């Protein structure tokens, strides 16, 4: 990258600083899935998975390959999605024109060992993101296109594989999330549950899974120095336990300090990639500078975290924590969920989109993302939610809703990280499970009356508001949004799940 990419440089920590060009976040509206015979009946078609014809895909594929063929230098990375070689991993080949993209995927996927001498790709990514898509091709809406073909068949090789074609965006996260999308489709076919989640493990082998969208604390809470990190973003729950899909971490950098997140801060060293950060004339990174984007990122290998577990495989989860960042400030900071509530809240996937996560988002906005990863789902959300509930029941795991958002409303303050960590510690120790609970009057979830290390008044969201009337009005407003959002799923879920929605007065 230093030799062949203009503008790349080493920072004072040794990490490679790069720019992704005009696109500094994902472009979900430009994602397309080919409607082809082997998968068409399984795909949840709509605004998440927009249909694309085989002919349009082949035009984009030809355009990408033509671009790659005329480059003086291209990069090929062969790695795996998944640490467990016995169940569910996929072989992924990346072909790209930028060295930083190759290093990024070298960090983010599971690198082959000497024993892996029979590499045959299950997926090929043609990343020609430096070259635009043709906007006049049928189905295109811009010069950016991220296209997935789930069943490309080769007569020459007498086999099928998946293919991604990337045009018009150099944001590296498109490759990472493309692999997750493929796993979201492939794993349920084998009876395995893919999860957009982080996971860690204590010394006794007890595993906790954290679900959540970007900005909810998924990476931060899983990077616990007292526990082994299995992974910070993508996993699969199998019949024998859990494995990490990735070989690295992709952490947000905005506001990063060694004091708050020492493991992530120290992982930004030689071999890591920092994307769209500001670097001064002494090569130091300014983590508070968001002049390029608020979605500054760092990609580093999992082993850069000192307490990471390799290979990244764990047992069946003991606790599952659904993370939300409630910008309205009305959800309890922590609550315990029943089986039906897990399905309801997992399908709802409520959070507040944080600034910089996607283009055009400049302040917190209430959002619902099914299964806490709607842009990456391929099957209908109910399929994933029911599979999750069945596994929780079978393995007797507890489920929690943890709100890392605001106290006292949008104009208040975010829940201090030390209290959020204390709640997680109480879940792990069993102290929170043994507490006295009372149902939330509107959302129905069971909220504890006490938690070690947390002021009791903080556990009741109403007590953080100066004006009780304003609190109840805001609470009703959010409840109405929950109800309206769930209408599109009601016909697909059981009545006892529908009844877990908030009671709007």
Short mmCIF file of C-alpha atoms in Angstrom, two decimals:
data_model
loop_
_atom_site.label_atom_id
_atom_site.label_comp_id
_atom_site.label_asym_id
_atom_site.label_seq_id
_atom_site.Cartn_x
_atom_site.Cartn_y
_atom_site.Cartn_z
CA UNK A 1 0.00 0.00 0.00
CA UNK A 2 2.81 2.41 0.85
CA UNK A 3 4.43 1.76 -2.53
CA UNK A 4 1.33 1.64 -4.70
CA UNK A 5 -1.45 3.69 -3.11
CA UNK A 6 -1.33 7.46 -3.19
CA UNK A 7 -2.22 9.01 0.17
CA UNK A 8 -1.63 5.96 2.38
CA UNK A 9 0.82 6.35 5.25
CA UNK A 10 2.00 4.79 8.47
CA UNK A 11 0.75 6.44 11.64
CA UNK A 12 2.87 6.95 14.75
CA UNK A 13 1.48 3.66 16.12
CA UNK A 14 2.54 1.77 12.97
CA UNK A 15 -1.00 1.28 11.62
CA UNK A 16 -1.71 1.93 7.94
CA UNK A 17 -3.86 5.06 7.41
CA UNK A 18 -6.01 5.02 4.26
CA UNK A 19 -8.96 6.80 2.67
CA UNK A 20 -11.96 5.05 1.14
CA UNK A 21 -12.86 7.91 -1.20
CA UNK A 22 -16.32 9.41 -1.49
CA UNK A 23 -18.06 6.52 0.27
CA UNK A 24 -17.24 6.40 3.98
CA UNK A 25 -20.02 4.00 4.96
CA UNK A 26 -22.12 1.20 3.52
CA UNK A 27 -24.56 1.87 0.69
CA UNK A 28 -27.50 -0.44 1.54
CA UNK A 29 -29.77 1.03 -1.15
CA UNK A 30 -27.30 -0.09 -3.82
CA UNK A 31 -27.19 -3.74 -2.72
CA UNK A 32 -28.70 -6.26 -5.16
CA UNK A 33 -29.36 -10.02 -5.04
CA UNK A 34 -29.72 -12.08 -8.20
CA UNK A 35 -33.06 -13.86 -8.58
CA UNK A 36 -31.90 -17.33 -9.63
CA UNK A 37 -33.53 -20.80 -9.40
CA UNK A 38 -31.52 -22.30 -6.52
CA UNK A 39 -32.28 -19.54 -4.01
CA UNK A 40 -35.16 -17.38 -5.24
CA UNK A 41 -37.84 -19.12 -3.14
CA UNK A 42 -35.81 -18.68 0.06
CA UNK A 43 -34.94 -14.98 -0.15
CA UNK A 44 -36.85 -12.30 1.79
CA UNK A 45 -37.41 -9.99 -1.17
CA UNK A 46 -38.08 -6.31 -0.65
CA UNK A 47 -36.11 -3.18 0.25
CA UNK A 48 -33.39 -5.25 1.98
CA UNK A 49 -32.91 -7.79 -0.80
CA UNK A 50 -33.67 -6.05 -4.10
CA UNK A 51 -34.05 -8.36 -7.07
CA UNK A 52 -31.50 -8.26 -9.85
CA UNK A 53 -31.64 -10.11 -13.16
CA UNK A 54 -28.93 -12.58 -14.13
CA UNK A 55 -28.16 -10.54 -17.26
CA UNK A 56 -27.59 -7.30 -15.28
CA UNK A 57 -25.32 -9.17 -12.88
CA UNK A 58 -23.27 -10.56 -15.75
CA UNK A 59 -22.86 -7.09 -17.27
CA UNK A 60 -21.59 -5.73 -13.94
CA UNK A 61 -19.38 -8.79 -13.47
CA UNK A 62 -17.84 -8.31 -16.92
CA UNK A 63 -17.31 -4.62 -16.18
CA UNK A 64 -15.53 -5.42 -12.92
CA UNK A 65 -13.32 -8.11 -14.46
CA UNK A 66 -12.41 -5.89 -17.40
CA UNK A 67 -11.31 -3.20 -14.94
CA UNK A 68 -9.25 -5.65 -12.85
CA UNK A 69 -7.64 -7.09 -15.99
CA UNK A 70 -6.18 -3.75 -17.08
CA UNK A 71 -4.53 -2.96 -13.73
CA UNK A 72 -0.75 -3.15 -13.42
CA UNK A 73 -1.17 -4.98 -10.14
CA UNK A 74 -4.03 -6.85 -8.46
CA UNK A 75 -4.24 -8.59 -5.11
CA UNK A 76 -5.72 -12.00 -4.30
CA UNK A 77 -6.56 -13.10 -0.76
CA UNK A 78 -7.65 -16.68 0.01
CA UNK A 79 -9.12 -17.05 3.51
CA UNK A 80 -12.04 -18.56 5.39
CA UNK A 81 -15.26 -17.29 6.90
CA UNK A 82 -15.52 -19.28 10.13
CA UNK A 83 -13.05 -20.71 12.67
CA UNK A 84 -14.68 -24.14 12.94
CA UNK A 85 -13.38 -26.30 10.09
CA UNK A 86 -15.76 -29.13 11.01
CA UNK A 87 -19.04 -27.20 10.72
CA UNK A 88 -20.00 -24.37 8.45
CA UNK A 89 -16.91 -22.43 7.39
CA UNK A 90 -16.76 -21.06 3.83
CA UNK A 91 -13.70 -20.54 1.63
CA UNK A 92 -13.57 -16.95 0.35
CA UNK A 93 -11.38 -15.59 -2.46
CA UNK A 94 -10.99 -11.81 -2.76
CA UNK A 95 -9.71 -10.24 -5.98
CA UNK A 96 -9.13 -6.47 -5.70
CA UNK A 97 -7.11 -3.56 -7.10
CA UNK A 98 -6.23 -1.80 -3.82
CA UNK A 99 -3.62 -3.14 -1.42
CA UNK A 100 -5.55 -1.75 1.53
CA UNK A 101 -8.58 -3.83 0.58
CA UNK A 102 -6.39 -6.95 0.51
CA UNK A 103 -4.86 -6.14 3.91
CA UNK A 104 -8.31 -5.37 5.31
CA UNK A 105 -9.68 -8.79 4.30
CA UNK A 106 -6.43 -10.50 5.36
CA UNK A 107 -7.17 -9.08 8.82
CA UNK A 108 -10.91 -9.69 8.82
CA UNK A 109 -11.09 -13.29 7.57
CA UNK A 110 -9.59 -16.46 9.05
CA UNK A 111 -6.18 -17.05 7.52
CA UNK A 112 -5.40 -20.53 6.15
CA UNK A 113 -2.87 -22.79 7.87
CA UNK A 114 -0.41 -25.21 6.30
CA UNK A 115 -3.04 -27.92 6.68
CA UNK A 116 -5.40 -26.03 4.36
CA UNK A 117 -3.86 -27.22 1.08
CA UNK A 118 -7.14 -27.97 -0.73
CA UNK A 119 -8.55 -24.42 -1.01
CA UNK A 120 -11.54 -24.23 -3.36
CA UNK A 121 -13.57 -21.02 -3.07
CA UNK A 122 -17.19 -21.16 -1.98
CA UNK A 123 -17.36 -17.42 -2.69
CA UNK A 124 -15.42 -15.04 -4.93
CA UNK A 125 -15.44 -11.28 -4.37
CA UNK A 126 -14.54 -9.15 -7.39
CA UNK A 127 -13.84 -5.75 -5.86
CA UNK A 128 -13.60 -3.16 -8.63
CA UNK A 129 -14.84 -0.40 -6.36
CA UNK A 130 -12.55 2.20 -7.93
CA UNK A 131 -14.59 1.89 -11.14
CA UNK A 132 -18.24 3.02 -11.32
CA UNK A 133 -21.25 0.95 -12.28
CA UNK A 134 -23.13 1.89 -15.43
CA UNK A 135 -26.25 3.68 -14.17
CA UNK A 136 -28.14 2.75 -17.34
CA UNK A 137 -27.93 -0.99 -16.73
CA UNK A 138 -31.35 -2.40 -15.82
CA UNK A 139 -31.90 -2.24 -12.07
CA UNK A 140 -29.12 0.25 -11.29
CA UNK A 141 -30.00 3.44 -9.43
CA UNK A 142 -26.53 5.00 -9.06
CA UNK A 143 -22.90 4.54 -10.03
CA UNK A 144 -22.50 2.30 -6.96
CA UNK A 145 -23.55 -1.34 -6.97
CA UNK A 146 -22.91 -4.27 -4.60
CA UNK A 147 -24.24 -7.43 -6.24
CA UNK A 148 -24.61 -10.93 -4.77
CA UNK A 149 -25.17 -14.09 -6.79
CA UNK A 150 -25.94 -17.04 -4.49
CA UNK A 151 -25.67 -19.78 -7.12
CA UNK A 152 -23.17 -19.09 -9.90
CA UNK A 153 -22.63 -22.38 -11.76
CA UNK A 154 -19.53 -23.19 -13.80
CA UNK A 155 -19.77 -25.86 -16.49
CA UNK A 156 -15.99 -25.87 -16.70
CA UNK A 157 -15.51 -26.75 -13.02
CA UNK A 158 -18.83 -28.60 -12.62
CA UNK A 159 -19.65 -26.78 -9.38
CA UNK A 160 -21.43 -23.75 -7.96
CA UNK A 161 -20.27 -20.92 -5.73
CA UNK A 162 -21.41 -17.47 -4.64
CA UNK A 163 -20.05 -14.29 -6.22
CA UNK A 164 -19.93 -10.64 -5.16
CA UNK A 165 -19.31 -7.83 -7.59
CA UNK A 166 -18.46 -4.40 -6.15
CA UNK A 167 -18.48 -1.26 -8.31
CA UNK A 168 -18.45 2.42 -7.38
CA UNK A 169 -17.54 2.18 -3.68
CA UNK A 170 -14.13 1.74 -2.04
CA UNK A 171 -15.52 1.40 1.49
CA UNK A 172 -13.92 -1.83 2.72
CA UNK A 173 -16.82 -2.67 5.02
CA UNK A 174 -18.87 -3.70 1.97
CA UNK A 175 -16.70 -6.83 1.62
CA UNK A 176 -16.93 -7.72 5.29
CA UNK A 177 -20.71 -7.34 5.42
CA UNK A 178 -21.03 -9.10 2.09
CA UNK A 179 -19.47 -12.20 3.63
CA UNK A 180 -21.86 -11.91 6.61
CA UNK A 181 -24.81 -11.71 4.19
CA UNK A 182 -23.66 -14.91 2.51
CA UNK A 183 -23.31 -16.66 5.88
CA UNK A 184 -26.79 -15.42 6.81
CA UNK A 185 -28.08 -17.39 3.83
CA UNK A 186 -25.87 -20.48 3.88
CA UNK A 187 -25.92 -21.35 7.59
CA UNK A 188 -29.71 -21.82 8.04
CA UNK A 189 -29.63 -24.22 5.06
CA UNK A 190 -27.44 -26.44 7.27
CA UNK A 191 -29.60 -25.88 10.39
CA UNK A 192 -27.10 -23.43 11.92
CA UNK A 193 -27.91 -19.97 13.29
CA UNK A 194 -25.84 -16.99 12.04
CA UNK A 195 -25.68 -14.07 14.47
CA UNK A 196 -24.77 -10.40 14.00
CA UNK A 197 -23.25 -10.37 17.46
CA UNK A 198 -20.13 -10.24 19.60
CA UNK A 199 -19.22 -12.94 22.12
CA UNK A 200 -16.84 -13.54 25.00
CA UNK A 201 -16.08 -16.29 27.51
CA UNK A 202 -15.00 -16.48 31.15
CA UNK A 203 -12.37 -18.76 32.67
CA UNK A 204 -14.97 -21.49 33.30
CA UNK A 205 -16.14 -21.54 29.69
CA UNK A 206 -19.35 -19.57 30.22
CA UNK A 207 -20.23 -17.70 27.02
CA UNK A 208 -22.16 -14.44 26.59
CA UNK A 209 -23.48 -13.18 23.25
CA UNK A 210 -24.14 -9.47 22.58
CA UNK A 211 -26.50 -8.45 19.78
CA UNK A 212 -26.55 -4.86 18.58
CA UNK A 213 -26.13 -2.48 15.70
CA UNK A 214 -23.18 -0.17 15.23
CA UNK A 215 -22.84 2.28 18.12
CA UNK A 216 -24.74 0.23 20.72
CA UNK A 217 -21.64 -1.09 22.50
CA UNK A 218 -21.25 -4.54 20.94
CA UNK A 219 -17.49 -4.22 20.42
CA UNK A 220 -16.85 -2.27 23.62
CA UNK A 221 -18.70 -4.63 25.98
CA UNK A 222 -17.25 -7.79 24.47
CA UNK A 223 -13.67 -6.45 24.86
CA UNK A 224 -13.61 -7.23 28.59
CA UNK A 225 -10.07 -7.75 30.00
CA UNK A 226 -11.45 -10.27 32.51
CA UNK A 227 -12.91 -12.49 29.77
CA UNK A 228 -11.65 -14.12 26.59
CA UNK A 229 -12.85 -12.44 23.40
CA UNK A 230 -14.34 -14.88 20.87
CA UNK A 231 -15.30 -12.13 18.43
CA UNK A 232 -16.77 -8.64 18.16
CA UNK A 233 -19.30 -8.84 15.32
CA UNK A 234 -20.27 -12.11 13.58
CA UNK A 235 -20.86 -15.65 14.87
CA UNK A 236 -22.64 -18.92 14.15
CA UNK A 237 -24.46 -20.97 16.81
CA UNK A 238 -24.04 -24.64 15.90
CA UNK A 239 -25.12 -27.92 17.52
CA UNK A 240 -21.87 -27.98 19.49
CA UNK A 241 -21.45 -24.33 20.44
CA UNK A 242 -20.41 -21.03 18.91
CA UNK A 243 -17.75 -19.98 16.42
CA UNK A 244 -16.58 -16.60 15.14
CA UNK A 245 -17.04 -16.00 11.41
CA UNK A 246 -14.17 -13.49 11.31
CA UNK A 247 -10.45 -13.47 11.98
CA UNK A 248 -10.37 -9.85 13.07
CA UNK A 249 -12.23 -6.86 14.50
CA UNK A 250 -13.59 -3.72 12.81
CA UNK A 251 -13.89 -1.17 15.60
CA UNK A 252 -15.22 2.39 15.57
CA UNK A 253 -12.48 4.93 16.26
CA UNK A 254 -14.43 8.12 17.00
CA UNK A 255 -13.61 9.39 20.49
CA UNK A 256 -11.32 6.42 21.16
CA UNK A 257 -9.07 6.74 24.23
CA UNK A 258 -6.70 4.34 25.94
CA UNK A 259 -8.41 5.03 29.26
CA UNK A 260 -11.91 4.02 28.09
CA UNK A 261 -11.04 1.19 25.68
CA UNK A 262 -7.43 0.11 26.25
CA UNK A 263 -7.63 -3.19 24.32
CA UNK A 264 -8.92 -1.56 21.15
CA UNK A 265 -6.60 1.46 21.49
CA UNK A 266 -3.50 -0.74 21.77
CA UNK A 267 -4.58 -2.94 18.85
CA UNK A 268 -4.07 -0.05 16.43
CA UNK A 269 -0.50 -0.93 15.52
CA UNK A 270 1.58 -2.27 12.63
CA UNK A 271 -0.58 -4.48 10.42
CA UNK A 272 -3.83 -2.75 11.42
CA UNK A 273 -5.74 -0.55 8.96
CA UNK A 274 -7.22 2.78 10.10
CA UNK A 275 -9.81 4.06 7.67
CA UNK A 276 -10.72 7.74 7.10
CA UNK A 277 -9.07 9.04 10.27
CA UNK A 278 -7.34 12.42 10.52
CA UNK A 279 -3.55 12.23 10.92
CA UNK A 280 -1.42 15.26 11.87
CA UNK A 281 2.02 16.23 10.56
CA UNK A 282 3.65 14.10 13.28
CA UNK A 283 1.66 11.08 12.04
CA UNK A 284 -0.47 10.98 15.21
CA UNK A 285 -4.14 10.00 14.87
CA UNK A 286 -6.73 12.49 16.09
CA UNK A 287 -9.61 10.27 17.17
CA UNK A 288 -11.84 13.27 17.89
CA UNK A 289 -11.47 14.73 14.39
CA UNK A 290 -14.54 13.76 12.34
CA UNK A 291 -13.89 16.12 9.42
CA UNK A 292 -13.74 13.17 6.99
CA UNK A 293 -16.53 11.12 8.58
CA UNK A 294 -17.86 10.17 12.00
CA UNK A 295 -17.63 6.54 10.86
CA UNK A 296 -13.86 6.25 11.36
CA UNK A 297 -12.77 2.62 11.67
CA UNK A 298 -9.87 0.31 12.43
CA UNK A 299 -9.45 -3.28 11.21
CA UNK A 300 -7.00 -5.49 13.09
CA UNK A 301 -6.44 -9.24 13.55
CA UNK A 302 -8.17 -10.90 16.47
CA UNK A 303 -4.83 -11.82 18.03
CA UNK A 304 -4.07 -8.10 18.53
CA UNK A 305 -6.48 -8.29 21.48
CA UNK A 306 -4.35 -9.84 24.27
CA UNK A 307 -7.23 -11.85 25.77
CA UNK A 308 -8.62 -13.14 22.48
CA UNK A 309 -9.42 -16.83 22.18
CA UNK A 310 -7.88 -18.66 19.21
CA UNK A 311 -9.27 -20.57 17.48
CA UNK A 312 -12.34 -18.43 18.14
CA UNK A 313 -14.69 -21.22 19.19
CA UNK A 314 -16.80 -21.44 22.35
CA UNK A 315 -19.52 -23.52 23.97
CA UNK A 316 -23.24 -22.87 23.99
CA UNK A 317 -24.09 -19.36 25.29
CA UNK A 318 -25.22 -18.98 28.91
CA UNK A 319 -26.48 -15.43 28.40
CA UNK A 320 -27.79 -13.53 25.39
CA UNK A 321 -27.90 -9.73 25.65
CA UNK A 322 -29.86 -7.62 23.15
CA UNK A 323 -28.27 -4.17 23.02
CA UNK A 324 -30.20 -1.05 22.13
CA UNK A 325 -29.17 2.59 22.18
CA UNK A 326 -32.46 4.31 23.01
CA UNK A 327 -32.24 7.94 21.96
CA UNK A 328 -35.72 8.58 23.38
CA UNK A 329 -34.50 7.76 26.90
CA UNK A 330 -37.56 5.76 28.00
CA UNK A 331 -36.50 2.10 27.90
CA UNK A 332 -35.15 0.62 31.16
CA UNK A 333 -31.34 0.36 31.28
CA UNK A 334 -31.65 -3.41 31.75
CA UNK A 335 -34.53 -5.90 31.73
CA UNK A 336 -35.05 -9.66 31.64
CA UNK A 337 -36.87 -11.24 28.69
CA UNK A 338 -39.12 -14.26 28.34
CA UNK A 339 -38.96 -16.57 25.30
CA UNK A 340 -41.79 -14.68 23.57
CA UNK A 341 -40.27 -11.29 24.42
CA UNK A 342 -36.96 -12.41 22.92
CA UNK A 343 -38.70 -13.18 19.61
CA UNK A 344 -40.59 -9.87 19.70
CA UNK A 345 -37.60 -7.67 20.50
CA UNK A 346 -35.20 -9.61 18.27
CA UNK A 347 -37.53 -9.20 15.30
CA UNK A 348 -38.11 -5.53 16.20
CA UNK A 349 -34.39 -4.78 16.55
CA UNK A 350 -34.95 -1.30 17.95
CA UNK A 351 -32.11 1.15 18.40
CA UNK A 352 -31.20 4.72 17.47
CA UNK A 353 -28.96 5.10 14.45
CA UNK A 354 -25.87 6.94 15.52
CA UNK A 355 -24.27 9.74 13.53
CA UNK A 356 -21.92 8.58 10.79
CA UNK A 357 -23.00 4.93 10.63
CA UNK A 358 -24.69 5.53 7.28
CA UNK A 359 -24.56 8.44 4.89
CA UNK A 360 -26.95 11.27 5.79
CA UNK A 361 -27.30 10.37 9.50
CA UNK A 362 -26.09 13.37 11.51
CA UNK A 363 -28.01 12.88 14.79
CA UNK A 364 -29.63 9.93 16.64
CA UNK A 365 -32.74 8.68 14.83
CA UNK A 366 -35.10 5.97 16.07
CA UNK A 367 -34.75 2.89 13.86
CA UNK A 368 -35.87 -0.73 13.72
CA UNK A 369 -33.51 -3.26 12.17
CA UNK A 370 -34.81 -6.82 12.27
CA UNK A 371 -32.56 -9.27 14.15
CA UNK A 372 -30.20 -6.34 14.88
CA UNK A 373 -28.82 -6.79 11.37
CA UNK A 374 -31.61 -6.27 8.83
CA UNK A 375 -29.33 -5.11 5.97
CA UNK A 376 -27.58 -8.51 6.10
CA UNK A 377 -30.60 -10.84 6.36
CA UNK A 378 -31.49 -13.05 3.43
CA UNK A 379 -34.25 -15.23 4.93
CA UNK A 380 -37.34 -13.74 6.58
CA UNK A 381 -36.50 -12.36 10.08
CA UNK A 382 -38.94 -14.75 11.79
CA UNK A 383 -36.77 -17.71 10.75
CA UNK A 384 -33.75 -16.37 12.64
CA UNK A 385 -35.82 -15.28 15.68
CA UNK A 386 -37.50 -18.68 16.11
CA UNK A 387 -34.16 -20.46 15.75
CA UNK A 388 -32.71 -18.20 18.46
CA UNK A 389 -35.62 -18.81 20.86
CA UNK A 390 -35.38 -22.56 20.35
CA UNK A 391 -31.67 -22.56 21.16
CA UNK A 392 -32.15 -20.37 24.24
CA UNK A 393 -34.78 -22.80 25.52
CA UNK A 394 -32.78 -25.93 24.69
CA UNK A 395 -29.60 -24.71 26.37
CA UNK A 396 -31.35 -22.86 29.24
CA UNK A 397 -29.70 -19.52 28.47
CA UNK A 398 -31.01 -16.28 29.96
CA UNK A 399 -31.96 -13.35 27.73
CA UNK A 400 -31.69 -9.63 28.54
CA UNK A 401 -32.45 -6.27 26.93
CA UNK A 402 -29.65 -3.81 27.76
CA UNK A 403 -30.15 -0.12 26.94
CA UNK A 404 -26.87 1.77 26.44
CA UNK A 405 -28.69 4.92 25.34
CA UNK A 406 -29.84 8.12 26.99
CA UNK A 407 -31.01 9.01 30.47
CA UNK A 408 -33.49 11.84 30.80
CA UNK A 409 -34.42 11.95 27.10
CA UNK A 410 -32.55 12.99 23.98
CA UNK A 411 -31.31 16.17 25.71
CA UNK A 412 -30.05 14.23 28.71
CA UNK A 413 -26.87 12.16 28.88
CA UNK A 414 -25.83 8.73 27.76
CA UNK A 415 -25.82 6.02 30.41
CA UNK A 416 -22.28 6.00 31.87
CA UNK A 417 -20.25 3.06 30.60
CA UNK A 418 -19.23 2.10 34.15
CA UNK A 419 -22.88 1.42 35.03
CA UNK A 420 -23.52 -0.52 31.83
CA UNK A 421 -20.47 -2.65 32.61
CA UNK A 422 -21.75 -3.17 36.16
CA UNK A 423 -25.06 -4.48 34.81
CA UNK A 424 -23.22 -6.92 32.52
CA UNK A 425 -21.07 -8.04 35.46
CA UNK A 426 -24.21 -8.65 37.51
CA UNK A 427 -25.67 -10.77 34.69
CA UNK A 428 -22.48 -12.85 34.61
CA UNK A 429 -22.31 -13.30 38.38
CA UNK A 430 -25.97 -14.27 38.65
CA UNK A 431 -26.68 -11.38 41.03
CA UNK A 432 -29.05 -9.67 38.58
CA UNK A 433 -30.95 -12.87 37.91
CA UNK A 434 -31.58 -13.21 41.65
CA UNK A 435 -32.86 -9.63 42.04
CA UNK A 436 -36.46 -8.60 42.63
CA UNK A 437 -38.22 -7.63 39.38
CA UNK A 438 -41.25 -5.60 38.40
CA UNK A 439 -42.84 -5.26 34.94
CA UNK A 440 -42.45 -2.05 32.97
CA UNK A 441 -45.89 -0.46 32.78
CA UNK A 442 -45.80 0.05 29.01
CA UNK A 443 -43.21 -2.32 27.51
CA UNK A 444 -43.95 -5.22 29.88
CA UNK A 445 -40.31 -6.29 30.28
CA UNK A 446 -39.18 -7.28 33.78
CA UNK A 447 -36.92 -4.63 35.30
CA UNK A 448 -34.76 -5.21 38.41
CA UNK A 449 -35.25 -3.03 41.46
CA UNK A 450 -31.55 -3.21 42.33
CA UNK A 451 -28.22 -4.06 40.74
CA UNK A 452 -24.78 -4.16 42.38
CA UNK A 453 -22.73 -1.10 41.49
CA UNK A 454 -25.66 0.80 39.95
CA UNK A 455 -27.74 3.53 41.66
CA UNK A 456 -31.24 2.12 42.12
CA UNK A 457 -32.90 5.30 40.79
CA UNK A 458 -31.05 4.85 37.48
CA UNK A 459 -32.84 1.53 36.88
CA UNK A 460 -36.17 3.34 36.55
CA UNK A 461 -35.99 5.53 33.40
CA UNK A 462 -38.78 7.82 34.63
CA UNK A 463 -36.63 9.02 37.54
CA UNK A 464 -34.04 10.50 35.15
CA UNK A 465 -36.61 12.94 33.71
CA UNK A 466 -37.36 16.33 35.22
CA UNK A 467 -40.89 16.39 33.75
CA UNK A 468 -42.98 13.20 34.36
CA UNK A 469 -45.58 14.27 31.79
CA UNK A 470 -42.93 14.63 29.12
CA UNK A 471 -41.55 11.21 30.00
CA UNK A 472 -44.94 9.50 29.62
CA UNK A 473 -45.64 11.31 26.35
CA UNK A 474 -42.26 10.24 24.93
CA UNK A 475 -42.77 6.70 26.23
CA UNK A 476 -46.12 6.50 24.43
CA UNK A 477 -44.57 7.89 21.27
CA UNK A 478 -41.89 5.18 21.19
CA UNK A 479 -44.47 2.50 22.07
CA UNK A 480 -46.55 3.57 19.06
CA UNK A 481 -43.49 3.26 16.82
CA UNK A 482 -42.89 -0.29 18.11
CA UNK A 483 -46.50 -1.24 17.38
CA UNK A 484 -46.48 0.30 13.92
CA UNK A 485 -43.19 -1.39 13.01
CA UNK A 486 -44.35 -4.85 14.12
CA UNK A 487 -47.49 -4.74 11.98
CA UNK A 488 -45.56 -6.11 8.99
CA UNK A 489 -44.54 -9.21 10.95
CA UNK A 490 -47.83 -10.04 12.72
CA UNK A 491 -49.04 -12.47 10.08
CA UNK A 492 -45.83 -14.52 10.40
CA UNK A 493 -45.58 -14.89 14.20
CA UNK A 494 -47.63 -16.57 16.92
CA UNK A 495 -50.25 -14.62 18.88
CA UNK A 496 -48.33 -14.97 22.15
CA UNK A 497 -45.40 -13.15 20.51
CA UNK A 498 -47.59 -10.34 19.18
CA UNK A 499 -48.92 -9.81 22.70
CA UNK A 500 -45.42 -8.89 23.92
CA UNK A 501 -45.65 -5.49 22.26
CA UNK A 502 -46.01 -2.33 24.37
CA UNK A 503 -49.41 -1.34 25.75
CA UNK A 504 -50.13 2.10 24.34
CA UNK A 505 -52.66 4.12 26.32
#
